[in-house]
């Protein structure tokens, strides 16, 4: 009987610890996403209206990419619907082609319809070369081109990458407990 109680207590403690770590990780990503949003707007004021007018958006504040012929990237992001935090997302990318190097960047995907956003929520969103990302630069005008209901912007942070490659990004969405994360962004 004591062994059963000890096992139960150990499992309970481990699951509570894992939950606390996930919550802490989420809070870090959310904080970094808030900072990245400010940096996107500072870099290009035209994006402020995108954040205000979008049906939904996801910000991946810290995406890391590395490649030697085959490249891979990944990042975690915060998902907003009507300006409110509603979930978390993860992104994985795989590319093949002439490429070498490594880089870090932030990425934001704007959705201009509920139908496009539903693809992310249903874990059906995959971006290929058909949806081109626009590099955000200071002082340049941006022509927002929504493809399949989405517009993608990237902001380089560090690194050096040379590539001519083909690949795609795959996303996974996880809704948040609204009681814990109800701050309007």
PDB file of C-alpha atoms in Angstrom:
ATOM      1  CA  UNK A   1       0.000   0.000   0.000  1.00  0.00           C
ATOM      2  CA  UNK A   2       2.817   2.406   0.842  1.00  0.00           C
ATOM      3  CA  UNK A   3       4.513   1.596  -2.467  1.00  0.00           C
ATOM      4  CA  UNK A   4       1.301   2.411  -4.363  1.00  0.00           C
ATOM      5  CA  UNK A   5       0.999   5.758  -2.561  1.00  0.00           C
ATOM      6  CA  UNK A   6       4.664   6.499  -3.253  1.00  0.00           C
ATOM      7  CA  UNK A   7       4.255   5.702  -6.973  1.00  0.00           C
ATOM      8  CA  UNK A   8       1.080   7.808  -7.147  1.00  0.00           C
ATOM      9  CA  UNK A   9       2.776  10.741  -5.399  1.00  0.00           C
ATOM     10  CA  UNK A  10       5.813  10.463  -7.703  1.00  0.00           C
ATOM     11  CA  UNK A  11       3.667  10.411 -10.862  1.00  0.00           C
ATOM     12  CA  UNK A  12       1.606  13.355  -9.605  1.00  0.00           C
ATOM     13  CA  UNK A  13       4.748  15.361  -8.784  1.00  0.00           C
ATOM     14  CA  UNK A  14       6.321  14.608 -12.183  1.00  0.00           C
ATOM     15  CA  UNK A  15       3.185  15.603 -14.094  1.00  0.00           C
ATOM     16  CA  UNK A  16       2.857  18.830 -12.096  1.00  0.00           C
ATOM     17  CA  UNK A  17       6.524  19.624 -12.773  1.00  0.00           C
ATOM     18  CA  UNK A  18       6.110  18.933 -16.505  1.00  0.00           C
ATOM     19  CA  UNK A  19       3.002  21.149 -16.599  1.00  0.00           C
ATOM     20  CA  UNK A  20       4.835  23.974 -14.795  1.00  0.00           C
ATOM     21  CA  UNK A  21       7.761  23.707 -17.231  1.00  0.00           C
ATOM     22  CA  UNK A  22       5.410  23.846 -20.244  1.00  0.00           C
ATOM     23  CA  UNK A  23       3.633  26.882 -18.765  1.00  0.00           C
ATOM     24  CA  UNK A  24       6.983  28.612 -18.131  1.00  0.00           C
ATOM     25  CA  UNK A  25       8.125  27.815 -21.680  1.00  0.00           C
ATOM     26  CA  UNK A  26       4.839  29.186 -23.064  1.00  0.00           C
ATOM     27  CA  UNK A  27       5.202  32.371 -21.019  1.00  0.00           C
ATOM     28  CA  UNK A  28       8.733  32.875 -22.382  1.00  0.00           C
ATOM     29  CA  UNK A  29       7.518  32.410 -25.978  1.00  0.00           C
ATOM     30  CA  UNK A  30       4.611  34.802 -25.349  1.00  0.00           C
ATOM     31  CA  UNK A  31       6.944  37.426 -23.875  1.00  0.00           C
ATOM     32  CA  UNK A  32       9.356  37.018 -26.800  1.00  0.00           C
ATOM     33  CA  UNK A  33       6.416  37.270 -29.240  1.00  0.00           C
ATOM     34  CA  UNK A  34       5.340  40.580 -27.674  1.00  0.00           C
ATOM     35  CA  UNK A  35       8.897  41.872 -28.099  1.00  0.00           C
ATOM     36  CA  UNK A  36       9.080  40.598 -31.691  1.00  0.00           C
ATOM     37  CA  UNK A  37       5.766  42.301 -32.522  1.00  0.00           C
ATOM     38  CA  UNK A  38       7.184  45.621 -31.309  1.00  0.00           C
ATOM     39  CA  UNK A  39      10.364  45.012 -33.335  1.00  0.00           C
ATOM     40  CA  UNK A  40       8.369  44.215 -36.498  1.00  0.00           C
ATOM     41  CA  UNK A  41       6.412  47.463 -36.101  1.00  0.00           C
ATOM     42  CA  UNK A  42       9.558  49.470 -35.288  1.00  0.00           C
ATOM     43  CA  UNK A  43      11.253  48.036 -38.373  1.00  0.00           C
ATOM     44  CA  UNK A  44       8.253  48.818 -40.589  1.00  0.00           C
ATOM     45  CA  UNK A  45       5.324  50.948 -39.403  1.00  0.00           C
ATOM     46  CA  UNK A  46       3.072  49.497 -42.154  1.00  0.00           C
ATOM     47  CA  UNK A  47       2.854  46.265 -40.156  1.00  0.00           C
ATOM     48  CA  UNK A  48       0.979  47.960 -37.316  1.00  0.00           C
ATOM     49  CA  UNK A  49      -2.209  48.054 -39.389  1.00  0.00           C
ATOM     50  CA  UNK A  50      -1.652  44.392 -40.317  1.00  0.00           C
ATOM     51  CA  UNK A  51      -1.591  43.438 -36.642  1.00  0.00           C
ATOM     52  CA  UNK A  52      -4.709  45.550 -35.972  1.00  0.00           C
ATOM     53  CA  UNK A  53      -6.720  44.389 -38.985  1.00  0.00           C
ATOM     54  CA  UNK A  54      -5.805  40.700 -39.230  1.00  0.00           C
ATOM     55  CA  UNK A  55      -8.404  38.065 -38.452  1.00  0.00           C
ATOM     56  CA  UNK A  56      -5.600  36.216 -36.675  1.00  0.00           C
ATOM     57  CA  UNK A  57      -1.817  36.003 -36.610  1.00  0.00           C
ATOM     58  CA  UNK A  58       0.957  33.844 -35.234  1.00  0.00           C
ATOM     59  CA  UNK A  59       4.350  35.203 -34.201  1.00  0.00           C
ATOM     60  CA  UNK A  60       7.392  32.930 -34.076  1.00  0.00           C
ATOM     61  CA  UNK A  61       9.884  35.158 -32.243  1.00  0.00           C
ATOM     62  CA  UNK A  62      12.897  32.836 -32.404  1.00  0.00           C
ATOM     63  CA  UNK A  63      13.252  30.552 -35.403  1.00  0.00           C
ATOM     64  CA  UNK A  64      16.579  28.799 -35.841  1.00  0.00           C
ATOM     65  CA  UNK A  65      17.705  27.416 -39.199  1.00  0.00           C
ATOM     66  CA  UNK A  66      20.788  25.510 -40.231  1.00  0.00           C
ATOM     67  CA  UNK A  67      21.771  23.818 -43.486  1.00  0.00           C
ATOM     68  CA  UNK A  68      24.397  21.927 -45.409  1.00  0.00           C
ATOM     69  CA  UNK A  69      22.538  20.796 -48.556  1.00  0.00           C
ATOM     70  CA  UNK A  70      19.618  19.659 -46.353  1.00  0.00           C
ATOM     71  CA  UNK A  71      18.285  22.378 -44.109  1.00  0.00           C
ATOM     72  CA  UNK A  72      15.994  22.380 -41.123  1.00  0.00           C
ATOM     73  CA  UNK A  73      14.358  25.075 -39.058  1.00  0.00           C
ATOM     74  CA  UNK A  74      12.073  25.139 -36.065  1.00  0.00           C
ATOM     75  CA  UNK A  75      10.442  27.558 -33.705  1.00  0.00           C
ATOM     76  CA  UNK A  76       7.595  28.076 -31.267  1.00  0.00           C
ATOM     77  CA  UNK A  77       5.079  30.854 -31.486  1.00  0.00           C
ATOM     78  CA  UNK A  78       2.090  32.584 -29.930  1.00  0.00           C
ATOM     79  CA  UNK A  79      -1.253  32.622 -31.763  1.00  0.00           C
ATOM     80  CA  UNK A  80      -3.658  35.566 -31.628  1.00  0.00           C
ATOM     81  CA  UNK A  81      -7.265  35.808 -32.836  1.00  0.00           C
ATOM     82  CA  UNK A  82      -8.889  39.241 -32.930  1.00  0.00           C
ATOM     83  CA  UNK A  83      -5.899  40.565 -30.967  1.00  0.00           C
ATOM     84  CA  UNK A  84      -6.283  38.048 -28.107  1.00  0.00           C
ATOM     85  CA  UNK A  85      -3.889  35.254 -27.270  1.00  0.00           C
ATOM     86  CA  UNK A  86      -5.671  31.963 -28.048  1.00  0.00           C
ATOM     87  CA  UNK A  87      -2.948  29.349 -28.442  1.00  0.00           C
ATOM     88  CA  UNK A  88       0.577  28.274 -29.129  1.00  0.00           C
ATOM     89  CA  UNK A  89       2.088  26.904 -32.324  1.00  0.00           C
ATOM     90  CA  UNK A  90       5.197  25.074 -33.345  1.00  0.00           C
ATOM     91  CA  UNK A  91       6.827  25.212 -36.763  1.00  0.00           C
ATOM     92  CA  UNK A  92       9.119  22.725 -38.435  1.00  0.00           C
ATOM     93  CA  UNK A  93      10.768  23.337 -41.797  1.00  0.00           C
ATOM     94  CA  UNK A  94      12.719  21.079 -44.103  1.00  0.00           C
ATOM     95  CA  UNK A  95      14.542  22.241 -47.255  1.00  0.00           C
ATOM     96  CA  UNK A  96      16.669  20.483 -49.844  1.00  0.00           C
ATOM     97  CA  UNK A  97      18.980  22.248 -52.303  1.00  0.00           C
ATOM     98  CA  UNK A  98      22.139  24.261 -52.621  1.00  0.00           C
ATOM     99  CA  UNK A  99      22.410  25.792 -49.165  1.00  0.00           C
ATOM    100  CA  UNK A 100      24.880  26.283 -46.364  1.00  0.00           C
ATOM    101  CA  UNK A 101      24.950  28.278 -43.141  1.00  0.00           C
ATOM    102  CA  UNK A 102      22.771  29.128 -40.212  1.00  0.00           C
ATOM    103  CA  UNK A 103      20.484  31.934 -39.206  1.00  0.00           C
ATOM    104  CA  UNK A 104      17.984  33.093 -36.628  1.00  0.00           C
ATOM    105  CA  UNK A 105      14.893  35.073 -37.512  1.00  0.00           C
ATOM    106  CA  UNK A 106      11.418  36.053 -36.386  1.00  0.00           C
ATOM    107  CA  UNK A 107       8.386  35.199 -38.492  1.00  0.00           C
ATOM    108  CA  UNK A 108       4.798  36.415 -38.437  1.00  0.00           C
ATOM    109  CA  UNK A 109       1.939  34.932 -40.431  1.00  0.00           C
ATOM    110  CA  UNK A 110      -1.188  37.048 -40.874  1.00  0.00           C
ATOM    111  CA  UNK A 111      -4.533  35.416 -41.670  1.00  0.00           C
ATOM    112  CA  UNK A 112      -7.163  37.552 -43.383  1.00  0.00           C
ATOM    113  CA  UNK A 113     -10.035  35.070 -43.060  1.00  0.00           C
ATOM    114  CA  UNK A 114     -11.438  32.580 -40.573  1.00  0.00           C
ATOM    115  CA  UNK A 115     -11.124  29.888 -43.244  1.00  0.00           C
ATOM    116  CA  UNK A 116      -7.361  30.418 -43.571  1.00  0.00           C
ATOM    117  CA  UNK A 117      -6.956  30.523 -39.781  1.00  0.00           C
ATOM    118  CA  UNK A 118      -8.927  27.284 -39.449  1.00  0.00           C
ATOM    119  CA  UNK A 119      -6.122  25.488 -41.334  1.00  0.00           C
ATOM    120  CA  UNK A 120      -3.723  26.387 -38.507  1.00  0.00           C
ATOM    121  CA  UNK A 121      -6.225  25.451 -35.783  1.00  0.00           C
ATOM    122  CA  UNK A 122      -6.890  22.078 -37.443  1.00  0.00           C
ATOM    123  CA  UNK A 123      -3.141  21.372 -37.851  1.00  0.00           C
ATOM    124  CA  UNK A 124      -3.569  21.372 -41.631  1.00  0.00           C
ATOM    125  CA  UNK A 125      -1.377  24.402 -42.384  1.00  0.00           C
ATOM    126  CA  UNK A 126       1.664  23.799 -44.542  1.00  0.00           C
ATOM    127  CA  UNK A 127       3.511  26.571 -46.349  1.00  0.00           C
ATOM    128  CA  UNK A 128       5.363  25.799 -49.534  1.00  0.00           C
ATOM    129  CA  UNK A 129       7.181  27.994 -52.016  1.00  0.00           C
ATOM    130  CA  UNK A 130       3.773  29.206 -53.272  1.00  0.00           C
ATOM    131  CA  UNK A 131       3.454  31.384 -50.163  1.00  0.00           C
ATOM    132  CA  UNK A 132       6.540  33.589 -50.280  1.00  0.00           C
ATOM    133  CA  UNK A 133       7.793  35.336 -47.156  1.00  0.00           C
ATOM    134  CA  UNK A 134       8.582  39.044 -47.377  1.00  0.00           C
ATOM    135  CA  UNK A 135      11.713  40.217 -45.559  1.00  0.00           C
ATOM    136  CA  UNK A 136      10.939  43.175 -43.319  1.00  0.00           C
ATOM    137  CA  UNK A 137      13.424  45.996 -43.680  1.00  0.00           C
ATOM    138  CA  UNK A 138      13.537  49.386 -42.069  1.00  0.00           C
ATOM    139  CA  UNK A 139      11.966  52.154 -44.091  1.00  0.00           C
ATOM    140  CA  UNK A 140      10.863  50.054 -47.090  1.00  0.00           C
ATOM    141  CA  UNK A 141       7.275  49.986 -48.262  1.00  0.00           C
ATOM    142  CA  UNK A 142       5.468  46.674 -48.037  1.00  0.00           C
ATOM    143  CA  UNK A 143       2.970  45.451 -50.563  1.00  0.00           C
ATOM    144  CA  UNK A 144       0.844  43.000 -48.661  1.00  0.00           C
ATOM    145  CA  UNK A 145       0.109  40.055 -50.884  1.00  0.00           C
ATOM    146  CA  UNK A 146      -2.158  37.507 -49.288  1.00  0.00           C
ATOM    147  CA  UNK A 147      -1.843  34.053 -50.810  1.00  0.00           C
ATOM    148  CA  UNK A 148      -4.441  31.510 -49.776  1.00  0.00           C
ATOM    149  CA  UNK A 149      -5.561  33.943 -47.064  1.00  0.00           C
ATOM    150  CA  UNK A 150      -2.091  34.387 -45.555  1.00  0.00           C
ATOM    151  CA  UNK A 151       0.764  36.871 -45.658  1.00  0.00           C
ATOM    152  CA  UNK A 152       4.161  35.919 -44.222  1.00  0.00           C
ATOM    153  CA  UNK A 153       6.879  38.294 -43.017  1.00  0.00           C
ATOM    154  CA  UNK A 154      10.324  37.456 -41.685  1.00  0.00           C
ATOM    155  CA  UNK A 155      12.788  39.630 -39.811  1.00  0.00           C
ATOM    156  CA  UNK A 156      16.412  38.421 -39.766  1.00  0.00           C
ATOM    157  CA  UNK A 157      18.084  38.448 -36.359  1.00  0.00           C
ATOM    158  CA  UNK A 158      21.536  36.893 -36.813  1.00  0.00           C
ATOM    159  CA  UNK A 159      23.559  34.515 -38.937  1.00  0.00           C
ATOM    160  CA  UNK A 160      24.554  34.025 -42.532  1.00  0.00           C
ATOM    161  CA  UNK A 161      22.787  31.737 -44.957  1.00  0.00           C
ATOM    162  CA  UNK A 162      23.210  31.148 -48.671  1.00  0.00           C
ATOM    163  CA  UNK A 163      20.529  29.042 -50.245  1.00  0.00           C
ATOM    164  CA  UNK A 164      18.632  28.047 -53.344  1.00  0.00           C
ATOM    165  CA  UNK A 165      16.318  25.398 -51.990  1.00  0.00           C
ATOM    166  CA  UNK A 166      12.854  23.896 -52.074  1.00  0.00           C
ATOM    167  CA  UNK A 167      10.963  22.912 -48.982  1.00  0.00           C
ATOM    168  CA  UNK A 168       8.101  23.748 -46.739  1.00  0.00           C
ATOM    169  CA  UNK A 169       6.925  24.539 -43.250  1.00  0.00           C
ATOM    170  CA  UNK A 170       4.515  22.430 -41.181  1.00  0.00           C
ATOM    171  CA  UNK A 171       2.651  23.837 -38.188  1.00  0.00           C
ATOM    172  CA  UNK A 172       0.990  22.446 -35.082  1.00  0.00           C
ATOM    173  CA  UNK A 173      -1.503  24.424 -33.002  1.00  0.00           C
ATOM    174  CA  UNK A 174      -2.388  23.996 -29.331  1.00  0.00           C
ATOM    175  CA  UNK A 175      -5.164  26.077 -27.734  1.00  0.00           C
ATOM    176  CA  UNK A 176      -4.432  27.681 -24.380  1.00  0.00           C
ATOM    177  CA  UNK A 177      -6.433  27.705 -21.199  1.00  0.00           C
ATOM    178  CA  UNK A 178      -8.104  31.115 -21.622  1.00  0.00           C
ATOM    179  CA  UNK A 179      -8.188  31.746 -17.868  1.00  0.00           C
ATOM    180  CA  UNK A 180      -4.382  31.766 -17.735  1.00  0.00           C
ATOM    181  CA  UNK A 181      -3.696  33.770 -20.897  1.00  0.00           C
ATOM    182  CA  UNK A 182      -6.387  36.369 -21.569  1.00  0.00           C
ATOM    183  CA  UNK A 183      -4.247  39.472 -22.161  1.00  0.00           C
ATOM    184  CA  UNK A 184      -5.167  41.461 -25.292  1.00  0.00           C
ATOM    185  CA  UNK A 185      -2.194  42.148 -27.554  1.00  0.00           C
TER     186      UNK A 185
END
